[in-house]
């Protein structure tokens, strides 16, 4: 396998929406609304101020993705990059695809100088992903997360 990493463009919107639907099914057993998902993916691809997607390819086929969004930290006078929508196609897992995506994002973040760190949230029962994040050097935070979700009903 020869993995290459590249930023996503508008024509990638279908595979990204497909991967997001697969994440919903696999990690939270929910069926996301396809129209809403397609619009949400396209909105980010069309507006770099929202964030960006990074894709992993093997021989021209997209096999993995991550989304990065931003959070300002006044404590650090810098921006956290949030790693979200993490997905690797099942046939390509355990071959280091996510590791490549993560290391790429980490390198790019460090190069910029205005990024103060990387953050992510992970579903409580997703121990596989948690172990990978820890192996990659991330530390569990002292925070629990709270939200009021106006859109998704669980
Ligand atoms: C979590 C996920 C993204 C990991 O992707 P991945 O590409 O398989 O991850 P990596 O290959 O980089 O690392 C995974 C494992 O392969 C191992 N590995 C990495 N490179 C390897 C190599 N060259 N040879 C053998 N094993 C390798 C890693 O050590 C790790 O081992 P582990 O499974 O025992 O923990 C993937 O399982 C996935 O898409 N899951 C469903 C969606 C999901 O859970 N998303 C996270 C939501 S927060």
Coordinates of N, CA, C and O and ligand atoms in Angstrom, one line a residue:
X1 N 0.8 -1.2 0.0 CA 0.0 0.0 0.0 C 0.9 1.3 0.0 O 1.9 1.3 0.7
X2 N 0.5 2.2 -0.9 CA 1.3 3.4 -0.9 C 0.3 4.6 -0.6 O -0.4 5.1 -1.5
X3 N 0.3 5.0 0.6 CA -0.7 6.0 1.1 C -0.2 7.4 0.8 O 0.9 7.8 1.1
X4 N -1.0 8.2 0.1 CA -0.7 9.7 0.0 C -1.8 10.5 0.7 O -3.0 10.0 0.7
X5 N -1.4 11.6 1.2 CA -2.4 12.5 1.9 C -2.5 13.8 1.1 O -1.6 14.3 0.6
X6 N -3.8 14.2 1.0 CA -4.1 15.5 0.3 C -5.3 16.2 0.9 O -6.1 15.5 1.5
X7 N -5.4 17.5 0.7 CA -6.6 18.2 1.1 C -7.7 17.8 0.2 O -7.5 17.6 -1.0
X8 N -9.0 17.8 0.8 CA -10.1 17.5 0.0 C -10.6 18.7 -0.8 O -10.4 19.9 -0.4
X9 N -11.3 18.5 -1.9 CA -11.9 19.5 -2.8 C -13.3 19.2 -2.9 O -13.8 18.1 -2.6
X10 N -14.1 20.2 -3.5 CA -15.5 20.0 -3.7 C -15.9 18.7 -4.3 O -16.8 18.0 -3.9
X11 N -15.2 18.2 -5.4 CA -15.6 16.9 -6.0 C -15.5 15.7 -5.1 O -16.1 14.7 -5.4
X12 N -14.9 15.9 -3.9 CA -14.8 14.8 -3.0 C -16.0 14.7 -2.0 O -16.0 13.8 -1.2
X13 N -17.0 15.6 -2.3 CA -18.1 15.7 -1.3 C -18.9 14.4 -1.1 O -19.3 14.1 0.0
X14 N -19.0 13.6 -2.2 CA -19.8 12.4 -2.1 C -19.1 11.3 -1.2 O -19.8 10.8 -0.3
X15 N -17.8 11.1 -1.5 CA -17.2 10.1 -0.7 C -17.1 10.5 0.8 O -17.2 9.7 1.7
X16 N -16.9 11.8 1.0 CA -16.8 12.3 2.4 C -18.2 12.1 3.1 O -18.3 11.6 4.2
X17 N -19.3 12.4 2.4 CA -20.6 12.2 3.0 C -20.8 10.7 3.2 O -21.4 10.3 4.3
X18 N -20.4 9.8 2.3 CA -20.6 8.4 2.5 C -19.8 7.9 3.7 O -20.3 7.1 4.5
X19 N -18.6 8.4 3.9 CA -17.7 8.0 5.0 C -18.4 8.5 6.3 O -18.4 7.8 7.3
X20 N -18.9 9.7 6.3 CA -19.6 10.2 7.5 C -20.8 9.4 7.9 O -21.1 9.1 9.1
X21 N -21.6 9.0 6.9 CA -22.8 8.1 7.1 C -22.3 6.8 7.8 O -22.9 6.3 8.7
X22 N -21.2 6.3 7.3 CA -20.6 5.0 7.8 C -20.1 5.2 9.3 O -20.3 4.3 10.1
X23 N -19.6 6.4 9.6 CA -19.1 6.6 11.0 C -20.4 6.6 11.9 O -20.3 6.0 13.0
X24 N -21.4 7.3 11.5 CA -22.7 7.3 12.3 C -23.2 5.9 12.6 O -23.5 5.6 13.7
X25 N -23.2 5.1 11.5 CA -23.7 3.7 11.7 C -22.8 2.9 12.6 O -23.2 2.2 13.5
X26 N -21.4 3.0 12.3 CA -20.5 2.1 13.0 C -20.3 2.5 14.5 O -20.2 1.7 15.4
X27 N -20.2 3.8 14.7 CA -19.8 4.2 16.1 C -21.0 4.6 17.0 O -20.9 4.6 18.2
X28 N -22.1 5.0 16.4 CA -23.2 5.5 17.2 C -24.5 4.8 16.9 O -25.6 5.1 17.4
X29 N -24.5 3.9 15.9 CA -25.7 3.2 15.4 C -26.8 4.1 15.0 O -28.0 3.8 15.4
X30 N -26.5 5.2 14.4 CA -27.5 6.1 13.9 C -27.4 6.3 12.4 O -26.3 6.2 11.8
X31 N -28.6 6.5 11.8 CA -28.6 6.7 10.3 C -28.8 8.3 10.2 O -29.8 8.8 10.5
X32 N -27.7 8.9 9.7 CA -27.7 10.3 9.5 C -28.5 10.7 8.3 O -28.6 10.0 7.3
X33 N -29.2 11.9 8.4 CA -30.0 12.4 7.2 C -29.1 12.8 6.1 O -28.2 13.6 6.3
X34 N -29.2 12.1 4.9 CA -28.2 12.2 3.9 C -28.2 13.7 3.3 O -27.2 14.2 3.0
X35 N -29.4 14.3 3.2 CA -29.4 15.6 2.6 C -28.7 16.6 3.5 O -27.9 17.4 3.1
X36 N -29.0 16.5 4.8 CA -28.3 17.3 5.8 C -26.8 17.1 5.8 O -26.0 18.1 5.9
X37 N -26.4 15.9 5.7 CA -25.0 15.5 5.7 C -24.3 16.1 4.5 O -23.2 16.7 4.6
X38 N -24.9 15.9 3.3 CA -24.3 16.4 2.1 C -24.2 17.9 2.2 O -23.1 18.5 1.8
X39 N -25.2 18.6 2.7 CA -25.1 20.1 2.8 C -24.0 20.5 3.8 O -23.3 21.4 3.6
X40 N -23.9 19.7 4.9 CA -22.9 20.0 5.9 C -21.5 19.8 5.4 O -20.6 20.6 5.7
X41 N -21.3 18.8 4.6 CA -19.9 18.5 4.0 C -19.6 19.7 3.0 O -18.5 20.2 3.0
X42 N -20.6 20.0 2.1 CA -20.3 21.0 1.1 C -20.1 22.3 1.7 O -19.2 23.1 1.2
X43 N -20.8 22.6 2.8 CA -20.6 23.9 3.5 C -19.2 24.1 3.9 O -18.6 25.2 3.8
X44 N -18.6 23.1 4.5 CA -17.2 23.2 5.0 C -16.2 23.3 3.8 O -15.3 24.1 3.8
X45 N -16.5 22.4 2.8 CA -15.6 22.4 1.6 C -15.6 23.8 0.9 O -14.6 24.2 0.3
X46 N -16.7 24.5 1.0 CA -16.8 25.8 0.3 C -16.4 27.0 1.1 O -16.4 28.1 0.7
X47 N -16.1 26.7 2.4 CA -15.8 27.8 3.3 C -14.6 27.5 4.2 O -14.8 26.9 5.3
X48 N -13.4 27.8 3.8 CA -12.2 27.4 4.5 C -12.1 28.0 6.0 O -11.4 27.4 6.8
X49 N -12.9 29.0 6.3 CA -12.9 29.5 7.6 C -13.6 28.5 8.6 O -13.4 28.6 9.8
X50 N -14.4 27.6 8.0 CA -15.0 26.6 8.9 C -14.0 25.5 9.3 O -14.1 24.8 10.3
X51 N -13.1 25.2 8.4 CA -12.1 24.1 8.6 C -11.7 23.4 7.3 O -11.9 24.0 6.2
X52 N -11.2 22.2 7.3 CA -10.8 21.5 6.1 C -10.9 20.0 6.3 O -10.9 19.5 7.5
X53 N -10.9 19.3 5.2 CA -10.8 17.8 5.3 C -9.5 17.4 4.7 O -9.0 18.0 3.8
X54 N -8.9 16.4 5.3 CA -7.7 15.8 4.7 C -8.1 14.3 4.3 O -8.7 13.6 5.1
X55 N -7.6 13.9 3.1 CA -8.0 12.5 2.7 C -6.7 11.7 2.5 O -5.6 12.2 2.2
X56 N -6.8 10.4 2.7 CA -5.8 9.5 2.5 C -6.2 8.7 1.2 O -7.3 8.2 1.1
X57 N -5.2 8.5 0.3 CA -5.5 7.8 -0.9 C -4.5 6.6 -1.1 O -3.4 6.8 -0.7
X58 N -5.0 5.6 -1.7 CA -4.2 4.5 -2.1 C -4.4 4.2 -3.6 O -5.5 3.8 -3.9
X59 N -3.4 4.5 -4.4 CA -3.6 4.3 -5.8 C -4.8 5.0 -6.4 O -5.5 4.5 -7.2
X60 N -5.0 6.3 -5.9 CA -6.0 7.1 -6.5 C -7.4 6.9 -5.8 O -8.4 7.6 -6.1
X61 N -7.5 5.9 -5.0 CA -8.8 5.6 -4.3 C -8.7 6.2 -2.9 O -7.8 6.0 -2.1
X62 N -9.8 7.0 -2.5 CA -9.9 7.6 -1.2 C -10.2 6.5 -0.2 O -11.2 5.8 -0.3
X63 N -9.3 6.3 0.8 CA -9.5 5.2 1.8 C -9.6 5.7 3.2 O -10.0 4.9 4.1
X64 N -9.4 7.0 3.4 CA -9.6 7.5 4.8 C -9.7 9.0 4.8 O -9.4 9.6 3.8
X65 N -10.3 9.5 5.9 CA -10.5 10.9 6.0 C -10.4 11.4 7.4 O -10.6 10.6 8.4
X66 N -10.1 12.7 7.6 CA -10.4 13.4 8.8 C -10.8 14.8 8.5 O -10.4 15.4 7.5
X67 N -11.6 15.4 9.4 CA -12.0 16.8 9.2 C -11.3 17.6 10.4 O -11.1 17.1 11.5
X68 N -10.9 18.8 10.1 CA -10.3 19.7 11.1 C -11.2 20.9 11.2 O -11.5 21.5 10.2
X69 N -11.6 21.3 12.4 CA -12.3 22.5 12.7 C -11.5 23.3 13.7 O -10.5 22.8 14.3
X70 N -11.9 24.5 14.0 CA -11.1 25.4 14.8 C -11.8 25.9 16.1 O -13.0 26.0 16.1
X71 N -11.0 26.0 17.2 CA -11.5 26.6 18.4 C -10.5 27.6 19.0 O -9.3 27.2 19.2
X72 N -10.9 28.8 19.1 CA -10.0 29.8 19.7 C -9.7 29.5 21.2 O -10.7 29.3 21.9
X73 N -8.5 29.6 21.6 CA -8.2 29.5 23.1 C -7.6 30.8 23.5 O -6.4 31.2 23.2
X74 N -8.3 31.6 24.4 CA -7.8 32.8 24.9 C -6.7 32.6 25.9 O -5.8 33.3 26.1
X75 N -6.8 31.4 26.6 CA -5.7 31.1 27.6 C -4.4 31.0 26.9 O -3.3 31.2 27.5
X76 N -4.4 30.5 25.7 CA -3.1 30.2 25.0 C -2.8 31.2 23.8 O -1.8 31.1 23.2
X77 N -3.8 32.1 23.6 CA -3.7 33.0 22.5 C -3.3 32.2 21.2 O -2.4 32.5 20.5
X78 N -4.1 31.2 21.0 CA -3.9 30.3 19.8 C -5.1 29.5 19.5 O -6.1 29.6 20.2
X79 N -5.1 28.8 18.4 CA -6.2 28.0 17.9 C -6.0 26.5 18.0 O -4.9 26.0 17.6
X80 N -6.9 25.9 18.7 CA -6.9 24.4 18.7 C -7.4 23.9 17.3 O -8.4 24.4 16.8
X81 N -6.8 22.9 16.8 CA -7.3 22.2 15.7 C -8.1 21.0 16.2 O -7.5 20.1 16.9
X82 N -9.4 20.9 15.9 CA -10.2 19.7 16.4 C -10.2 18.7 15.3 O -10.6 19.0 14.1
X83 N -9.8 17.5 15.6 CA -9.8 16.4 14.6 C -11.2 15.7 14.8 O -11.5 15.2 15.8
X84 N -11.9 15.7 13.7 CA -13.2 15.1 13.7 C -13.4 14.2 12.4 O -12.6 14.2 11.5
X85 N -14.6 13.6 12.4 CA -15.0 12.8 11.2 C -13.9 11.8 10.8 O -13.5 11.7 9.6
X86 N -13.3 11.1 11.8 CA -12.2 10.2 11.5 C -12.7 8.9 11.0 O -13.6 8.3 11.6
X87 N -12.2 8.5 9.8 CA -12.7 7.3 9.2 C -11.7 6.7 8.3 O -11.1 7.4 7.5
X88 N -11.5 5.4 8.4 CA -10.7 4.6 7.4 C -11.6 3.4 7.0 O -12.2 2.7 7.8
X89 N -11.6 3.3 5.6 CA -12.5 2.2 5.1 C -12.0 0.9 5.7 O -10.8 0.6 5.8
X90 N -13.0 0.0 6.1 CA -12.6 -1.3 6.8 C -11.6 -2.1 6.1 O -10.7 -2.7 6.8
X91 N -11.5 -2.1 4.8 CA -10.5 -3.0 4.1 C -9.1 -2.4 4.2 O -8.2 -3.1 3.9
X92 N -9.0 -1.2 4.7 CA -7.7 -0.6 4.7 C -7.2 -0.3 6.2 O -6.2 0.4 6.4
X93 N -7.9 -0.9 7.1 CA -7.6 -0.6 8.5 C -6.3 -1.4 9.0 O -6.0 -2.4 8.4
X94 N -5.8 -0.9 10.1 CA -4.6 -1.6 10.7 C -3.4 -1.6 9.8 O -2.6 -2.5 9.8
X95 N -3.3 -0.6 8.9 CA -2.2 -0.5 8.0 C -1.5 0.8 8.1 O -0.7 1.2 7.3
X96 N -1.9 1.6 9.2 CA -1.3 2.8 9.4 C -1.9 4.0 8.7 O -1.3 5.1 8.6
X97 N -3.1 3.8 8.1 CA -3.7 4.9 7.3 C -4.0 6.1 8.2 O -3.7 7.3 8.0
X98 N -4.7 5.8 9.3 CA -5.1 6.9 10.2 C -3.8 7.6 10.8 O -3.7 8.8 11.0
X99 N -2.8 6.7 11.1 CA -1.6 7.2 11.7 C -1.0 8.3 10.7 O -0.5 9.3 11.1
X100 N -1.0 8.0 9.4 CA -0.5 8.9 8.4 C -1.3 10.2 8.4 O -0.7 11.3 8.3
X101 N -2.6 10.1 8.5 CA -3.5 11.3 8.5 C -3.2 12.1 9.7 O -3.0 13.3 9.6
X102 N -3.1 11.5 10.8 CA -2.8 12.2 12.1 C -1.4 12.9 12.1 O -1.3 14.1 12.4
X103 N -0.4 12.2 11.6 CA 0.9 12.8 11.6 C 1.0 13.9 10.7 O 1.7 14.9 10.9
X104 N 0.3 13.8 9.5 CA 0.2 14.9 8.6 C -0.4 16.2 9.2 O 0.2 17.3 9.2
X105 N -1.5 16.0 9.9 CA -2.2 17.1 10.5 C -1.3 17.7 11.6 O -1.2 18.9 11.7
X106 N -0.7 16.8 12.4 CA 0.2 17.3 13.5 C 1.3 18.1 12.9 O 1.7 19.2 13.4
X107 N 1.9 17.7 11.9 CA 3.1 18.4 11.2 C 2.6 19.8 10.7 O 3.2 20.8 11.0
X108 N 1.5 19.8 10.0 CA 1.0 21.0 9.4 C 0.6 22.0 10.6 O 0.9 23.2 10.5
X109 N 0.0 21.5 11.6 CA -0.4 22.4 12.8 C 0.9 23.0 13.4 O 0.9 24.2 13.7
X110 N 1.9 22.2 13.6 CA 3.2 22.7 14.2 C 3.8 23.7 13.3 O 4.4 24.7 13.8
X111 N 3.8 23.5 12.0 CA 4.5 24.4 11.1 C 3.9 25.8 11.2 O 4.6 26.8 10.9
X112 N 2.6 25.9 11.4 CA 1.9 27.2 11.3 C 2.3 28.2 12.4 O 2.3 29.4 12.2
X113 N 2.5 27.7 13.6 CA 2.9 28.7 14.7 C 1.8 29.3 15.4 O 1.9 29.7 16.6
X114 N 0.6 29.4 14.8 CA -0.6 29.9 15.5 C -1.5 28.9 16.1 O -2.6 29.2 16.6
X115 N -1.1 27.6 15.9 CA -2.0 26.5 16.4 C -1.4 26.1 17.8 O -0.2 25.8 17.9
X116 N -2.3 26.1 18.8 CA -1.8 25.8 20.1 C -1.9 24.3 20.5 O -1.4 23.9 21.6
X117 N -2.6 23.5 19.7 CA -2.7 22.1 20.0 C -3.8 21.4 19.2 O -4.5 22.0 18.4
X118 N -3.9 20.1 19.4 CA -4.9 19.3 18.7 C -5.9 18.7 19.8 O -5.5 18.4 20.9
X119 N -7.1 18.7 19.4 CA -8.1 18.2 20.3 C -9.1 17.2 19.5 O -9.2 17.4 18.3
X120 N -9.7 16.3 20.3 CA -10.8 15.6 19.6 C -11.7 15.0 20.7 O -11.3 14.9 21.9
X121 N -12.9 14.7 20.3 CA -13.7 13.9 21.3 C -14.0 12.5 20.6 O -14.0 12.4 19.4
X122 N -14.3 11.6 21.5 CA -14.5 10.2 21.0 C -15.6 9.5 21.8 O -15.6 9.8 23.0
X123 N -16.4 8.8 21.2 CA -17.5 8.1 21.9 C -16.9 7.2 23.0 O -15.9 6.5 22.8
X124 N -17.6 7.3 24.1 CA -17.1 6.6 25.3 C -16.8 5.1 25.1 O -15.8 4.6 25.7
X125 N -17.5 4.4 24.3 CA -17.3 3.0 24.1 C -16.3 2.6 23.0 O -16.0 1.5 22.8
X126 N -15.8 3.6 22.3 CA -15.0 3.4 21.2 C -13.5 3.2 21.6 O -12.6 4.1 21.4
X127 N -13.3 2.1 22.3 CA -12.0 1.9 22.9 C -10.8 1.7 21.9 O -9.7 2.1 22.1
X128 N -11.2 1.2 20.7 CA -10.2 1.0 19.6 C -9.6 2.4 19.3 O -8.4 2.6 19.3
X129 N -10.5 3.3 19.0 CA -10.1 4.7 18.6 C -9.3 5.3 19.8 O -8.2 5.9 19.6
X130 N -9.8 5.2 21.0 CA -9.1 5.8 22.1 C -7.7 5.3 22.3 O -6.8 6.1 22.5
X131 N -7.5 4.0 22.1 CA -6.2 3.4 22.2 C -5.2 4.0 21.1 O -4.1 4.2 21.4
X132 N -5.8 4.1 19.9 CA -4.9 4.6 18.8 C -4.5 6.1 19.1 O -3.4 6.5 19.0
X133 N -5.5 6.9 19.6 CA -5.2 8.3 19.9 C -4.1 8.4 21.0 O -3.2 9.2 20.9
X134 N -4.2 7.5 22.0 CA -3.2 7.5 23.1 C -1.8 7.0 22.5 O -0.8 7.6 22.9
X135 N -1.8 6.0 21.7 CA -0.6 5.5 21.1 C 0.1 6.7 20.2 O 1.3 6.7 20.1
X136 N -0.7 7.5 19.7 CA -0.2 8.6 18.9 C 0.3 9.8 19.7 O 0.7 10.8 19.2
X137 N 0.1 9.7 21.0 CA 0.7 10.7 21.9 C -0.4 11.6 22.5 O 0.0 12.6 23.3
X138 N -1.7 11.4 22.2 CA -2.7 12.3 22.8 C -3.0 11.9 24.2 O -2.9 10.7 24.5
X139 N -3.4 12.9 25.1 CA -3.7 12.5 26.5 C -5.2 12.8 26.7 O -5.7 13.8 26.2
X140 N -5.8 11.9 27.5 CA -7.2 12.1 27.9 C -7.2 13.4 28.7 O -6.4 13.7 29.6
X141 N -8.3 14.2 28.5 CA -8.4 15.5 29.1 C -9.0 15.4 30.5 O -9.6 14.4 30.9
X142 N -8.9 16.5 31.3 CA -9.6 16.5 32.6 C -11.1 16.9 32.4 O -11.8 17.1 33.4
X143 N -11.5 17.2 31.2 CA -12.9 17.7 30.9 C -13.8 16.5 30.6 O -13.5 15.6 29.9
X144 N -15.1 16.7 31.0 CA -16.2 16.0 30.4 C -16.9 16.9 29.4 O -16.7 18.1 29.6
X145 N -17.6 16.4 28.5 CA -18.2 17.2 27.5 C -19.7 17.4 27.7 O -20.4 16.4 28.1
X146 N -20.3 18.6 27.6 CA -21.7 18.8 27.7 C -22.2 19.5 26.4 O -21.4 20.2 25.7
X147 N -23.4 19.3 26.0 CA -24.0 20.0 24.8 C -25.5 20.1 24.9 O -26.1 19.4 25.7
X148 N -26.0 21.1 24.2 CA -27.4 21.1 23.9 C -27.5 21.0 22.4 O -27.0 21.9 21.7
X149 N -28.0 19.9 21.9 CA -28.0 19.7 20.4 C -29.4 20.1 19.9 O -30.4 19.5 20.3
X150 N -29.4 21.1 19.1 CA -30.7 21.6 18.5 C -31.1 20.8 17.3 O -32.2 21.0 16.7
X151 N -30.2 19.9 16.8 CA -30.5 19.2 15.5 C -30.7 17.7 15.6 O -31.7 17.2 15.2
X152 N -29.7 17.0 16.1 CA -29.7 15.6 16.2 C -30.5 15.1 17.4 O -30.2 15.6 18.5
X153 N -31.4 14.2 17.2 CA -32.2 13.6 18.4 C -31.6 12.2 18.6 O -31.6 11.4 17.7
X154 N -31.2 11.9 19.8 CA -30.7 10.6 20.1 C -31.7 9.9 21.1 O -32.2 10.5 22.0
Ligands
LIG1 C1 -10.2 4.3 14.3 C2 -9.7 4.2 12.9 C3 -9.8 5.5 12.2 C4 -8.2 3.7 12.9 O1 -7.8 3.7 11.5 P1 -6.6 2.8 11.1 O2 -6.1 3.3 9.8 O3 -7.0 1.3 11.2 O4 -5.5 3.1 12.2 P2 -3.9 2.7 12.1 O5 -3.7 1.6 11.1 O6 -3.2 4.0 11.9 O7 -3.7 2.1 13.5 C5 -4.6 1.1 13.9 C6 -3.9 -0.2 14.4 O8 -3.1 -0.7 13.4 C7 -1.8 -0.8 13.9 N1 -0.8 -0.6 12.8 C8 -0.5 0.6 12.3 N2 0.4 0.4 11.3 C9 0.6 -0.9 11.2 C10 1.3 -1.7 10.3 N3 2.1 -1.1 9.3 N4 1.1 -3.0 10.3 C11 0.3 -3.6 11.3 N5 -0.4 -2.9 12.1 C12 -0.3 -1.5 12.1 C13 -1.7 0.2 15.0 O9 -0.7 -0.1 15.9 C14 -3.0 0.0 15.6 O10 -3.1 -1.2 16.3 P3 -4.3 -1.6 17.2 O11 -5.5 -1.9 16.3 O12 -3.9 -2.8 17.9 O13 -4.6 -0.5 18.2 C15 -10.5 3.1 12.1 O14 -10.6 1.9 12.9 C16 -12.0 3.5 11.9 O15 -12.2 4.2 10.8 N6 -12.9 3.2 12.7 C17 -14.3 3.5 12.5 C18 -14.6 5.0 12.7 C19 -14.2 5.5 14.1 O16 -14.2 4.8 15.1 N7 -13.8 6.8 14.1 C20 -13.3 7.4 15.3 C21 -14.4 8.3 15.8 S1 -13.8 9.4 17.1

